[in-house]
Amino acid sequence: MKLAFQLAYKNLMGAGLRTWLNVIVLSFAFVLIIFYNGLIDGWNKQASVDGIKWEYGYGQLRHADYDPMDPFTLQDAHGVLPGASSQSLTPVLISQATIYPQGRMMSIALKGIDAKQATLKLPTNLLSESKADIPAIIGKRMATSLNLEVGEEILMRWRDKNGTFDAANITIAGIFDSHVPTIDAGQIWIPIDELWQMTGLENHATMYIAGAGYEYKAAPGWKFESQKSLLQELTDIIEMKKVSGSIMYGLLMTIALLAIFDTQVLSIFRRQREIGTYIAMGMTRWQVVSLFTMEGSMYSFMATILGAIYGIPLLLFLAWKGIGMPAASQEMGIIVADRIHPVYGLGLVLGTVLLVVAASTIVSFLPSRKIAKMNPIDALKGKLQ
Amino acid sequence: MANENIITIKNLTKRFPVGNGEFTALKEINLGFEKGEFAGIVGPSGSGKTTLLNIIGSLDSPSEGQAIVMGKRISELSHKESAMLRNKYIGFIFQVYNLLPVYTVYENVEFSLILQKIGAPERKKMVMEALEWVGLQDMANKKPSKLSGGEGQRVAIARAMVKKPMIVLADEPTANLDAKNAHAIMQTMKNLNKELKTTFLFSTHDEKVMSYLDRIIYLDDGKVVKDEMITHKTESR
């Protein structure tokens, strides 16, 4: 092995530019794989953190009838969880309502939340600090789409528990900036006490957000969605993105591996005399196969070193600076920050190195197998076709 | 040891497939070579010289009969065993030198010692000794592409001799050399033959080579037609 390594190194160095072209392309593929996966992992991490801080908390205890995908369930999906106040749970009551901004009409989800809560990052303190009759906070997306500013009033109509319509002006007490669109677009947050009064659903909640110390105990009529299961959909979407992105670097890897394969085929054809000489000097055929396979593998070792030389500073810089996401990405409906900071885990780096080394070893071995079937006499004469 | 046969050829026949038929390159050859011989197989092109050398070098095997080299029957050796035989006992010198182009002179000569897993300090000593035999100590760091034909063939001799093999097989070693270099090469090999008692076996039709040989085996159409011992009038040329 050591011999094959030494010989392979000498042969590759002797091949000059051909070696470096392969190494450069492979190192580029190598750095790109780490960068792209790091970007996706960074997005996943940032999205998970934002999702937990702004929406999911440590899980959600939902009313059994509540289906977040079906607004019609809101009518009946609420109830009172006995002993909820003594647990680390923040109640959220969701109701349908209509607002009339600048003469237009828009259906919204009206969410009542405990103004004193600290489980979510929502600035609910603005609700308790406001002197308005019905203070409300909205997200930046909502504010932008409705052209609303802090202090403005807007007419809102809602139905109480009996289905009777009522209307009042709400006052925008604050606009929060969050990367989580599902707490922002089409939603208005008001103090839950107000919403209880407005709807007559005293102490009712559609769901409870679990805090840090919450321990789930089965409650009839309620179902618990753990933090992990709430994040699952997000993780699935991001993983899908990872798979689609892998096509790009898969193509680049294929080009690099084809270059190695091609180089190996040409090398074996051109170096027949050398192969014959190795065998005549006492190398076994499989030692020669190993030597040529090692040469191919060494492209990946050299690519790793070259990739590390320019890749480490580049990737660290990008991780520190972050990658700016286009404004349109905020409209995608999933959690995306303005800048995503790639995260390069040890597993990602080692996994990529192993992938590149294994792939280049395989594509080097395939043509090298031909050596095992070579007639050394024909090889010495350079007669093989 | 003086009369010990290190190569024995018994009723050796070698056939090659050609189209739908066969071509017989060697027909019932019977020969023996002792340690320290300086012998040549001579004959026109296609007479079977190189084929016989290849079989002795375990690069090929007989179709019929036996080739026994250092007590090993060539036809019964596996790839690994024949590689071991070559590595340990046989050195090759080729017509076109076959030096490994990316290695220096030193590394080319060192190669077979690395295969024998000899330690670095010992290897260095042996390589420098072999380069001294062929007068190329000063060219150790040169690449083969920087050498003349004569120098290249001397490196090939050093490479074949560095492991002090029992047998050196030289296939037309002077074919690409001018007369002066051919004589110098032959003289070098003759000296090594005397000094190290290595058996040299040549395949040639070069008169210059023949003039150095102690034994000449004439092959024609795959058969031994003459096997004569040569008595040289003077030892030094």
Coordinates of C-alpha atoms in Angstrom, one line a residue:
Chain A
M1 CA 0.0 0.0 0.0
K2 CA 2.8 2.4 1.0
L3 CA 4.6 1.4 -2.2
A4 CA 1.6 2.0 -4.3
F5 CA 1.0 5.3 -2.6
Q6 CA 4.6 6.5 -3.2
L7 CA 4.6 5.3 -6.8
A8 CA 1.2 6.8 -7.5
Y9 CA 2.4 10.1 -6.1
K10 CA 5.5 10.1 -8.3
N11 CA 3.5 9.1 -11.4
L12 CA 0.9 11.8 -10.8
M13 CA 3.5 14.5 -10.2
G14 CA 5.2 13.3 -13.4
A15 CA 2.0 13.7 -15.4
G16 CA 2.0 17.4 -14.7
L17 CA -0.9 19.5 -16.1
R18 CA -3.2 16.5 -16.8
T19 CA -3.1 15.7 -13.0
W20 CA -3.7 19.3 -12.0
L21 CA -6.7 19.7 -14.3
N22 CA -8.4 16.7 -12.8
V23 CA -7.5 17.8 -9.3
I24 CA -8.8 21.3 -9.8
V25 CA -12.2 20.1 -11.2
L26 CA -12.5 17.5 -8.5
S27 CA -11.6 20.0 -5.7
F28 CA -14.2 22.4 -7.2
A29 CA -16.9 19.7 -7.0
F30 CA -15.7 18.9 -3.5
V31 CA -15.9 22.5 -2.2
L32 CA -19.3 23.0 -4.0
I33 CA -20.8 19.9 -2.4
I34 CA -19.7 21.1 1.1
F35 CA -20.9 24.7 0.4
Y36 CA -24.3 23.7 -0.9
N37 CA -25.0 21.2 1.8
G38 CA -23.7 23.6 4.4
L39 CA -26.1 26.3 3.0
I40 CA -29.0 23.9 3.2
D41 CA -28.0 22.8 6.7
G42 CA -27.6 26.4 7.7
W43 CA -31.0 27.2 6.4
N44 CA -32.5 24.2 8.2
K45 CA -30.8 25.2 11.5
Q46 CA -31.8 28.8 11.2
A47 CA -35.4 27.9 10.1
S48 CA -35.7 25.4 13.0
V49 CA -34.5 28.0 15.5
D50 CA -36.9 30.6 14.1
G51 CA -39.7 28.1 14.0
I52 CA -39.2 27.2 17.7
K53 CA -38.7 30.8 18.8
W54 CA -41.6 32.3 16.9
E55 CA -44.2 29.6 16.5
Y56 CA -43.7 26.1 17.8
G57 CA -42.2 26.6 21.3
Y58 CA -41.6 23.2 22.8
G59 CA -44.6 21.7 21.1
Q60 CA -48.3 22.5 20.7
L61 CA -51.3 21.0 22.5
R62 CA -54.0 21.4 19.9
H63 CA -57.7 20.9 20.2
A64 CA -58.7 17.6 18.7
D65 CA -60.9 19.2 16.1
Y66 CA -58.3 21.8 15.0
D67 CA -56.8 21.4 11.6
P68 CA -54.4 24.2 10.7
M69 CA -54.9 23.4 7.0
D70 CA -58.7 23.8 7.3
P71 CA -60.0 27.2 8.5
F72 CA -63.6 25.8 8.8
T73 CA -62.5 23.8 11.8
L74 CA -61.9 27.0 13.7
Q75 CA -65.6 27.4 14.4
D76 CA -65.7 24.5 16.8
A77 CA -62.0 23.8 17.5
H78 CA -61.7 25.4 20.9
G79 CA -62.1 24.4 24.5
V80 CA -60.8 24.7 28.0
L81 CA -57.9 22.6 29.2
P82 CA -58.4 22.0 32.9
G83 CA -55.3 23.0 34.9
A84 CA -53.7 24.7 31.9
S85 CA -52.8 27.8 33.9
S86 CA -50.7 25.8 36.4
Q87 CA -48.6 24.3 33.6
S88 CA -46.1 25.9 31.3
L89 CA -48.6 26.5 28.5
T90 CA -49.5 29.6 26.6
P91 CA -53.1 29.7 25.3
V92 CA -53.8 30.8 21.8
L93 CA -57.4 31.3 20.6
I94 CA -57.9 31.5 16.8
S95 CA -60.9 33.0 15.2
Q96 CA -61.8 34.1 11.7
A97 CA -62.3 37.8 11.1
T98 CA -62.5 40.3 8.3
I99 CA -60.6 43.6 8.1
Y100 CA -61.3 46.6 5.8
P101 CA -58.1 48.3 5.0
Q102 CA -58.5 51.3 2.8
G103 CA -61.9 50.3 1.6
R104 CA -60.8 46.8 0.7
M105 CA -62.0 43.6 2.4
M106 CA -59.6 40.9 3.6
S107 CA -60.2 37.6 5.6
I108 CA -57.7 37.1 8.3
A109 CA -56.9 34.7 11.2
L110 CA -57.5 36.6 14.4
K111 CA -55.2 35.2 17.1
G112 CA -55.5 35.9 20.8
I113 CA -52.5 35.3 22.9
D114 CA -51.5 35.9 26.5
A115 CA -49.9 39.3 26.4
K116 CA -47.6 38.4 29.2
Q117 CA -46.3 35.2 27.6
A118 CA -42.5 34.7 27.2
T119 CA -42.6 31.3 25.4
L120 CA -42.6 32.8 21.9
K121 CA -40.6 35.7 20.6
L122 CA -43.7 37.6 19.5
P123 CA -43.5 41.1 21.0
T124 CA -46.7 40.6 23.0
N125 CA -45.4 43.1 25.6
L126 CA -46.5 45.8 23.0
L127 CA -50.1 44.6 23.6
S128 CA -50.0 45.1 27.3
E129 CA -48.2 48.4 27.0
S130 CA -50.6 49.8 24.5
K131 CA -53.4 52.2 25.7
A132 CA -55.7 51.3 22.7
D133 CA -59.0 49.6 23.2
I134 CA -58.0 46.7 21.1
P135 CA -54.3 46.7 20.5
A136 CA -52.9 44.4 17.8
I137 CA -49.5 43.4 16.5
I138 CA -48.9 42.3 13.0
G139 CA -45.9 41.0 11.0
K140 CA -43.9 42.9 8.5
R141 CA -45.3 41.1 5.5
M142 CA -48.9 41.8 6.6
A143 CA -48.0 45.5 7.3
T144 CA -46.4 45.8 3.9
S145 CA -49.2 44.2 2.0
L146 CA -51.8 46.3 3.8
N147 CA -49.7 49.4 3.9
L148 CA -50.2 49.7 7.7
E149 CA -48.0 51.5 10.2
V150 CA -47.8 51.5 14.0
G151 CA -50.6 53.6 15.5
E152 CA -53.0 53.2 12.6
E153 CA -56.5 52.0 13.2
I154 CA -58.3 49.5 11.1
L155 CA -61.9 48.3 11.1
M156 CA -62.4 44.6 11.9
R157 CA -65.5 42.4 11.9
W158 CA -65.7 39.1 13.7
R159 CA -68.3 36.6 14.9
D160 CA -68.9 35.7 18.5
K161 CA -69.6 32.2 19.9
N162 CA -73.3 32.5 18.8
G163 CA -72.4 33.5 15.2
T164 CA -73.4 37.1 15.7
F165 CA -71.3 39.6 13.8
D166 CA -69.6 42.5 15.7
A167 CA -67.2 45.1 14.5
A168 CA -64.7 47.5 16.1
N169 CA -61.5 49.4 15.2
I170 CA -58.2 47.8 16.2
T171 CA -55.0 49.7 16.7
I172 CA -51.7 48.5 15.4
A173 CA -49.5 48.6 18.5
G174 CA -46.5 47.0 16.9
I175 CA -45.0 45.5 13.7
F176 CA -42.7 42.6 14.3
D177 CA -40.0 41.3 11.9
S178 CA -40.0 37.6 11.7
H179 CA -38.7 35.0 9.1
V180 CA -41.7 32.8 9.9
P181 CA -44.5 33.5 7.4
T182 CA -47.1 31.4 9.2
I183 CA -47.4 33.8 12.1
D184 CA -47.3 36.8 9.8
A185 CA -49.2 36.8 6.5
G186 CA -52.9 37.2 6.9
Q187 CA -52.8 37.2 10.7
I188 CA -53.5 39.7 13.5
W189 CA -52.5 39.1 17.1
I190 CA -54.4 40.7 19.9
P191 CA -54.5 40.0 23.7
I192 CA -56.4 36.8 24.4
D193 CA -58.4 38.5 27.2
E194 CA -59.8 40.9 24.5
L195 CA -60.6 38.0 22.2
W196 CA -62.3 36.1 25.0
Q197 CA -64.5 39.1 25.6
M198 CA -65.1 39.7 21.9
T199 CA -66.2 36.1 21.2
G200 CA -67.6 35.2 24.6
L201 CA -65.3 32.2 24.7
E202 CA -64.0 32.8 28.1
N203 CA -60.8 30.8 28.9
H204 CA -61.1 28.9 25.6
A205 CA -58.1 28.1 23.5
T206 CA -57.6 26.5 20.1
M207 CA -54.2 25.4 21.1
Y208 CA -51.6 25.8 23.8
I209 CA -47.9 26.6 23.1
A210 CA -45.7 24.5 25.4
G211 CA -43.0 26.2 27.4
A212 CA -39.6 24.9 28.4
G213 CA -40.7 22.9 31.5
Y214 CA -43.8 21.4 30.0
E215 CA -44.4 17.7 30.4
Y216 CA -47.1 16.2 28.3
K217 CA -49.9 14.4 30.0
A218 CA -52.7 12.9 28.0
A219 CA -55.7 15.2 27.9
P220 CA -59.0 14.0 26.4
G221 CA -60.1 16.2 23.5
W222 CA -56.5 17.5 22.9
K223 CA -53.7 16.2 20.9
F224 CA -50.0 17.0 21.4
E225 CA -47.7 17.9 18.5
S226 CA -44.1 17.6 19.6
Q227 CA -41.5 20.1 18.6
K228 CA -39.9 17.5 16.3
S229 CA -43.2 16.6 14.5
L230 CA -43.9 20.3 14.0
L231 CA -40.5 20.9 12.5
Q232 CA -40.8 17.7 10.4
E233 CA -42.7 19.4 7.5
L234 CA -40.1 22.2 7.4
T235 CA -37.2 19.6 7.5
D236 CA -38.9 17.6 4.7
I237 CA -39.2 20.7 2.5
I238 CA -35.5 21.6 3.1
E239 CA -34.4 18.0 2.5
M240 CA -36.3 18.1 -0.8
K241 CA -34.3 21.2 -1.7
K242 CA -31.1 19.4 -0.8
V243 CA -32.0 16.5 -3.2
S244 CA -32.8 18.9 -6.0
G245 CA -29.6 20.8 -5.4
S246 CA -27.6 17.5 -5.4
I247 CA -28.4 17.2 -9.1
M248 CA -26.2 20.2 -9.8
Y249 CA -23.2 19.0 -7.9
G250 CA -23.9 15.5 -9.0
L251 CA -23.3 16.7 -12.5
L252 CA -20.1 18.4 -11.5
M253 CA -18.9 15.3 -9.8
T254 CA -19.8 13.2 -12.8
I255 CA -17.7 15.5 -15.0
A256 CA -14.8 15.2 -12.6
L257 CA -15.1 11.5 -12.3
L258 CA -15.4 11.1 -16.1
A259 CA -12.2 13.0 -16.4
I260 CA -10.5 10.7 -14.0
F261 CA -12.0 7.6 -15.8
D262 CA -10.9 8.9 -19.1
T263 CA -7.4 9.7 -17.8
Q264 CA -7.1 6.2 -16.4
V265 CA -8.2 4.6 -19.7
L266 CA -5.7 6.7 -21.6
S267 CA -3.0 6.2 -19.0
I268 CA -3.3 2.4 -19.1
F269 CA -3.2 2.4 -22.9
R270 CA -0.2 4.7 -23.1
R271 CA 1.7 3.1 -20.3
Q272 CA 1.6 -0.5 -21.5
R273 CA 5.4 -0.9 -21.6
E274 CA 5.5 0.5 -18.1
I275 CA 2.9 -2.0 -16.9
G276 CA 4.9 -4.8 -18.6
T277 CA 8.0 -3.6 -17.0
Y278 CA 6.4 -3.5 -13.5
I279 CA 5.3 -7.1 -14.0
A280 CA 8.8 -8.2 -15.4
M281 CA 10.4 -6.6 -12.4
G282 CA 8.3 -8.7 -10.0
M283 CA 5.1 -6.9 -9.3
T284 CA 2.0 -9.0 -9.3
R285 CA -0.7 -8.0 -11.7
W286 CA -2.9 -7.0 -8.8
Q287 CA -0.1 -4.9 -7.4
V288 CA -0.1 -3.0 -10.7
V289 CA -3.9 -2.7 -10.6
S290 CA -3.6 -1.3 -7.1
L291 CA -1.0 1.1 -8.2
F292 CA -3.2 2.5 -11.0
T293 CA -6.2 2.5 -8.7
M294 CA -4.2 4.4 -6.1
E295 CA -3.2 6.9 -8.8
G296 CA -6.9 7.6 -9.4
S297 CA -7.7 7.7 -5.7
M298 CA -4.9 10.1 -5.2
Y299 CA -6.6 12.7 -7.4
S300 CA -9.2 12.8 -4.7
F301 CA -6.6 13.1 -1.9
M302 CA -4.9 15.9 -3.8
A303 CA -8.3 17.5 -4.5
T304 CA -9.1 17.4 -0.7
I305 CA -5.8 19.2 0.0
L306 CA -6.3 21.7 -2.7
G307 CA -9.9 22.2 -1.8
A308 CA -8.9 22.7 1.8
I309 CA -6.4 25.4 0.8
Y310 CA -8.8 27.6 -0.9
G311 CA -12.1 26.1 0.4
I312 CA -11.5 26.5 4.1
P313 CA -11.0 30.3 4.0
L314 CA -13.7 30.7 1.4
L315 CA -16.3 28.6 3.2
L316 CA -15.5 30.2 6.6
F317 CA -15.9 33.6 5.0
L318 CA -19.3 32.7 3.6
A319 CA -20.4 31.2 6.9
W320 CA -19.4 34.4 8.6
K321 CA -20.9 36.8 6.0
G322 CA -23.9 34.7 5.1
I323 CA -25.6 34.4 1.7
G324 CA -28.2 37.1 1.0
M325 CA -31.5 35.6 -0.1
P326 CA -33.6 37.4 -2.7
A327 CA -36.6 39.3 -1.4
A328 CA -38.9 37.0 -3.4
S329 CA -37.8 34.0 -1.2
Q330 CA -39.8 35.7 1.7
E331 CA -43.0 35.0 -0.2
M332 CA -42.4 31.3 -0.6
G333 CA -44.4 30.5 2.5
I334 CA -41.5 28.8 4.4
I335 CA -39.1 30.1 6.9
V336 CA -36.2 31.8 5.1
A337 CA -33.9 34.4 6.6
D338 CA -32.7 37.5 4.7
R339 CA -29.2 36.0 5.0
I340 CA -28.5 32.3 5.5
H341 CA -25.3 31.4 7.2
P342 CA -24.0 28.0 6.0
V343 CA -23.2 25.5 8.7
Y344 CA -20.4 22.9 8.0
G345 CA -20.6 20.0 10.3
L346 CA -17.9 17.4 10.8
G347 CA -20.2 14.8 9.4
L348 CA -20.8 16.8 6.2
V349 CA -17.1 17.4 5.6
L350 CA -16.0 13.8 6.4
G351 CA -19.0 12.4 4.4
T352 CA -18.1 14.5 1.4
V353 CA -14.4 13.6 1.6
L354 CA -15.4 9.9 1.8
L355 CA -17.8 10.2 -1.1
V356 CA -15.3 11.9 -3.3
V357 CA -12.5 9.4 -2.4
A358 CA -14.8 6.4 -2.8
A359 CA -16.2 7.6 -6.1
S360 CA -12.8 8.4 -7.6
T361 CA -11.4 5.0 -6.3
I362 CA -14.2 3.2 -8.1
V363 CA -13.9 5.0 -11.4
S364 CA -10.1 4.4 -11.2
F365 CA -10.5 0.7 -10.4
L366 CA -12.9 0.0 -13.3
P367 CA -10.4 0.6 -16.1
S368 CA -7.5 -0.7 -14.1
R369 CA -9.0 -4.1 -13.9
K370 CA -8.0 -4.6 -17.5
I371 CA -4.3 -4.8 -16.3
A372 CA -5.1 -8.0 -14.5
K373 CA -6.0 -9.6 -17.9
M374 CA -3.0 -8.2 -19.8
N375 CA -0.5 -10.4 -21.4
P376 CA 2.8 -9.0 -20.0
I377 CA 4.7 -9.8 -23.2
D378 CA 2.3 -7.8 -25.3
A379 CA 2.3 -5.1 -22.7
L380 CA 6.1 -4.9 -22.8
K381 CA 5.9 -4.5 -26.6
G382 CA 3.1 -2.0 -26.3
K383 CA 1.0 -4.1 -28.6
L384 CA -2.3 -4.1 -26.7
Q385 CA -5.3 -2.4 -28.3
Chain B
M1 CA 27.6 -25.1 -7.3
A2 CA 29.8 -24.9 -10.3
N3 CA 27.9 -27.5 -12.4
E4 CA 24.5 -26.7 -11.0
N5 CA 21.8 -26.3 -13.6
I6 CA 19.8 -23.3 -12.7
I7 CA 17.7 -23.4 -15.9
T8 CA 16.6 -26.7 -17.4
I9 CA 14.5 -26.9 -20.5
K10 CA 13.0 -30.3 -21.3
N11 CA 11.2 -31.1 -24.6
L12 CA 9.7 -27.6 -24.6
T13 CA 7.2 -26.7 -27.2
K14 CA 5.4 -23.4 -27.5
R15 CA 2.5 -22.8 -29.8
F16 CA 0.5 -19.6 -30.4
P17 CA -3.0 -19.4 -31.8
V18 CA -3.0 -17.7 -35.2
G19 CA -6.4 -17.2 -36.8
N20 CA -8.1 -20.6 -36.7
G21 CA -4.8 -22.5 -36.5
E22 CA -1.6 -22.5 -34.5
F23 CA 1.9 -21.3 -35.0
T24 CA 4.7 -23.4 -33.3
A25 CA 7.3 -21.0 -32.1
L26 CA 9.5 -23.5 -30.2
K27 CA 9.7 -27.2 -31.0
E28 CA 11.0 -29.8 -28.4
I29 CA 13.8 -27.7 -27.0
N30 CA 16.2 -29.3 -24.6
L31 CA 18.7 -27.1 -22.9
G32 CA 20.4 -26.5 -19.6
F33 CA 22.2 -23.5 -18.2
E34 CA 24.6 -23.5 -15.2
K35 CA 25.3 -20.7 -12.7
G36 CA 27.6 -18.1 -14.1
E37 CA 27.1 -18.8 -17.8
F38 CA 27.4 -16.0 -20.3
A39 CA 25.3 -17.5 -23.1
G40 CA 23.3 -16.3 -26.1
I41 CA 20.4 -17.6 -28.1
V42 CA 21.1 -16.6 -31.7
G43 CA 18.9 -16.8 -34.7
P44 CA 17.0 -14.9 -37.3
S45 CA 13.8 -13.0 -36.5
G46 CA 10.9 -15.3 -35.7
S47 CA 13.2 -18.2 -34.7
G48 CA 11.8 -18.2 -31.2
K49 CA 14.7 -16.5 -29.3
T50 CA 12.5 -14.0 -27.4
T51 CA 9.8 -16.6 -26.8
L52 CA 12.3 -18.9 -25.1
L53 CA 13.6 -16.0 -23.0
N54 CA 10.1 -15.0 -22.0
I55 CA 9.3 -18.6 -20.9
I56 CA 12.6 -18.7 -18.8
G57 CA 11.6 -15.3 -17.4
S58 CA 8.2 -16.8 -16.4
L59 CA 6.4 -14.1 -18.5
D60 CA 5.0 -17.0 -20.6
S61 CA 4.6 -20.7 -20.1
P62 CA 5.3 -23.7 -22.3
S63 CA 2.5 -25.4 -24.3
E64 CA 4.3 -28.8 -23.8
G65 CA 7.4 -29.9 -21.9
Q66 CA 9.1 -28.2 -19.0
A67 CA 11.0 -25.1 -18.2
I68 CA 12.5 -25.4 -14.7
V69 CA 14.0 -22.2 -13.4
M70 CA 15.7 -22.1 -9.9
G71 CA 13.9 -25.4 -9.2
K72 CA 10.5 -24.1 -10.1
R73 CA 8.4 -25.5 -13.0
I74 CA 7.2 -22.4 -14.9
S75 CA 4.0 -24.0 -16.1
E76 CA 2.9 -24.8 -12.5
L77 CA 3.5 -21.3 -11.1
S78 CA 0.6 -19.0 -10.3
H79 CA 0.8 -15.3 -11.3
K80 CA 1.9 -14.5 -7.7
E81 CA 4.6 -17.2 -7.6
S82 CA 6.0 -16.2 -11.0
A83 CA 6.1 -12.6 -9.9
M84 CA 8.0 -13.7 -6.8
L85 CA 10.4 -15.8 -9.0
R86 CA 11.1 -12.7 -11.2
N87 CA 11.4 -10.4 -8.2
K88 CA 13.9 -12.6 -6.4
Y89 CA 16.0 -14.4 -9.1
I90 CA 15.6 -12.7 -12.5
G91 CA 16.7 -9.4 -13.9
F92 CA 15.5 -8.2 -17.3
I93 CA 17.2 -6.0 -19.8
F94 CA 15.1 -4.9 -22.8
Q95 CA 15.9 -3.7 -26.2
V96 CA 14.3 -0.3 -25.6
Y97 CA 15.5 -0.1 -22.0
N98 CA 11.9 0.3 -20.6
L99 CA 13.0 2.8 -17.9
L100 CA 10.2 4.3 -15.9
P101 CA 10.0 7.8 -17.3
V102 CA 8.8 9.7 -14.2
Y103 CA 11.5 8.3 -11.9
T104 CA 15.1 9.4 -11.7
V105 CA 18.0 7.0 -12.5
Y106 CA 18.3 6.3 -8.8
E107 CA 14.6 5.6 -8.4
N108 CA 14.6 3.3 -11.5
V109 CA 17.4 1.2 -10.0
E110 CA 15.9 1.3 -6.5
F111 CA 12.5 0.0 -7.7
S112 CA 13.1 -3.7 -7.5
L113 CA 14.7 -3.3 -4.1
I114 CA 11.6 -1.6 -2.8
L115 CA 9.6 -4.5 -4.2
Q116 CA 11.8 -6.8 -2.1
K117 CA 11.1 -4.6 0.9
I118 CA 14.7 -3.9 1.6
G119 CA 15.2 -1.0 4.1
A120 CA 16.1 2.5 2.9
P121 CA 19.8 2.6 4.1
E122 CA 20.6 -0.8 2.6
R123 CA 18.8 0.2 -0.6
K124 CA 20.8 3.3 -1.0
K125 CA 24.1 1.4 -0.5
M126 CA 23.0 -1.2 -3.1
V127 CA 21.8 1.4 -5.6
M128 CA 25.0 3.4 -5.5
E129 CA 27.0 0.2 -5.8
A130 CA 25.0 -0.8 -8.9
L131 CA 25.4 2.7 -10.4
E132 CA 29.1 2.4 -9.8
W133 CA 29.2 -0.9 -11.7
V134 CA 27.9 0.9 -14.8
G135 CA 29.7 4.2 -14.2
L136 CA 26.6 6.3 -13.6
Q137 CA 27.1 7.4 -10.0
D138 CA 27.0 11.1 -11.1
M139 CA 23.7 10.7 -13.0
A140 CA 21.6 9.4 -10.1
N141 CA 19.3 12.3 -10.0
K142 CA 18.7 12.6 -13.8
K143 CA 15.5 11.6 -15.5
P144 CA 15.7 8.9 -18.2
S145 CA 14.7 11.5 -20.8
K146 CA 18.0 13.3 -20.2
L147 CA 20.2 10.2 -20.9
S148 CA 21.8 9.0 -24.1
G149 CA 20.9 5.5 -25.4
G150 CA 24.1 4.0 -24.0
E151 CA 23.5 5.6 -20.6
G152 CA 19.9 4.5 -20.6
Q153 CA 20.9 0.9 -21.3
R154 CA 23.5 1.1 -18.5
V155 CA 20.8 2.2 -16.1
A156 CA 18.7 -0.8 -17.3
I157 CA 21.7 -3.1 -16.5
A158 CA 22.1 -1.5 -13.1
R159 CA 18.4 -2.0 -12.5
A160 CA 18.6 -5.6 -13.5
M161 CA 21.8 -6.2 -11.4
V162 CA 21.1 -4.2 -8.3
K163 CA 19.3 -7.1 -6.6
K164 CA 22.1 -9.4 -7.5
P165 CA 19.8 -11.9 -9.3
M166 CA 20.9 -15.4 -10.3
I167 CA 19.8 -14.9 -13.9
V168 CA 19.8 -11.8 -16.2
L169 CA 17.7 -12.1 -19.4
A170 CA 18.7 -9.6 -22.0
D171 CA 16.6 -9.3 -25.1
E172 CA 18.5 -7.7 -27.9
P173 CA 20.3 -5.3 -25.5
T174 CA 22.5 -3.6 -28.1
A175 CA 19.9 -3.3 -30.9
N176 CA 19.4 0.4 -30.3
L177 CA 23.1 1.2 -29.6
D178 CA 26.0 2.3 -31.7
A179 CA 29.1 0.0 -31.9
K180 CA 31.0 1.9 -29.3
N181 CA 28.2 1.8 -26.8
A182 CA 27.3 -1.8 -27.6
H183 CA 30.9 -2.9 -26.8
A184 CA 30.9 -0.8 -23.6
I185 CA 27.6 -2.4 -22.5
M186 CA 28.7 -5.9 -23.3
Q187 CA 32.0 -5.4 -21.5
T188 CA 30.1 -4.1 -18.4
M189 CA 27.9 -7.2 -18.4
K190 CA 30.8 -9.5 -18.9
N191 CA 32.6 -7.9 -15.9
L192 CA 29.5 -8.3 -13.8
N193 CA 29.2 -11.9 -14.9
K194 CA 32.7 -12.6 -13.8
E195 CA 32.5 -10.6 -10.6
L196 CA 29.0 -11.7 -9.4
K197 CA 28.8 -15.1 -11.1
T198 CA 25.4 -14.1 -12.5
T199 CA 24.1 -16.1 -15.4
F200 CA 23.5 -13.9 -18.4
L201 CA 21.3 -15.2 -21.2
F202 CA 21.0 -13.1 -24.3
S203 CA 18.7 -13.1 -27.3
T204 CA 20.6 -11.5 -30.2
H205 CA 21.6 -11.6 -33.8
D206 CA 24.2 -8.9 -33.2
E207 CA 27.8 -10.0 -34.1
K208 CA 29.2 -7.7 -31.5
V209 CA 27.2 -9.4 -28.7
M210 CA 28.2 -12.9 -30.0
S211 CA 31.8 -12.0 -29.8
Y212 CA 31.5 -11.8 -26.0
L213 CA 29.5 -14.9 -25.4
D214 CA 31.0 -18.1 -23.9
R215 CA 28.2 -20.2 -25.4
I216 CA 26.0 -19.7 -28.4
I217 CA 22.8 -21.6 -29.0
Y218 CA 21.6 -21.3 -32.6
L219 CA 17.8 -21.4 -33.1
D220 CA 16.1 -21.7 -36.4
D221 CA 12.4 -22.2 -37.0
G222 CA 11.9 -22.9 -33.3
K223 CA 14.6 -25.7 -33.1
V224 CA 18.0 -25.8 -31.6
V225 CA 20.3 -26.3 -34.6
K226 CA 23.6 -25.8 -32.8
D227 CA 24.8 -25.4 -29.3
E228 CA 28.5 -24.5 -29.1
M229 CA 30.9 -23.4 -26.4
I230 CA 33.2 -20.6 -27.4
T231 CA 36.8 -20.4 -26.3
H232 CA 38.1 -16.9 -26.3
K233 CA 41.7 -16.4 -27.2
T234 CA 42.1 -13.4 -24.8
E235 CA 40.0 -12.7 -21.8
S236 CA 40.2 -8.9 -22.0
R237 CA 39.2 -6.9 -25.0

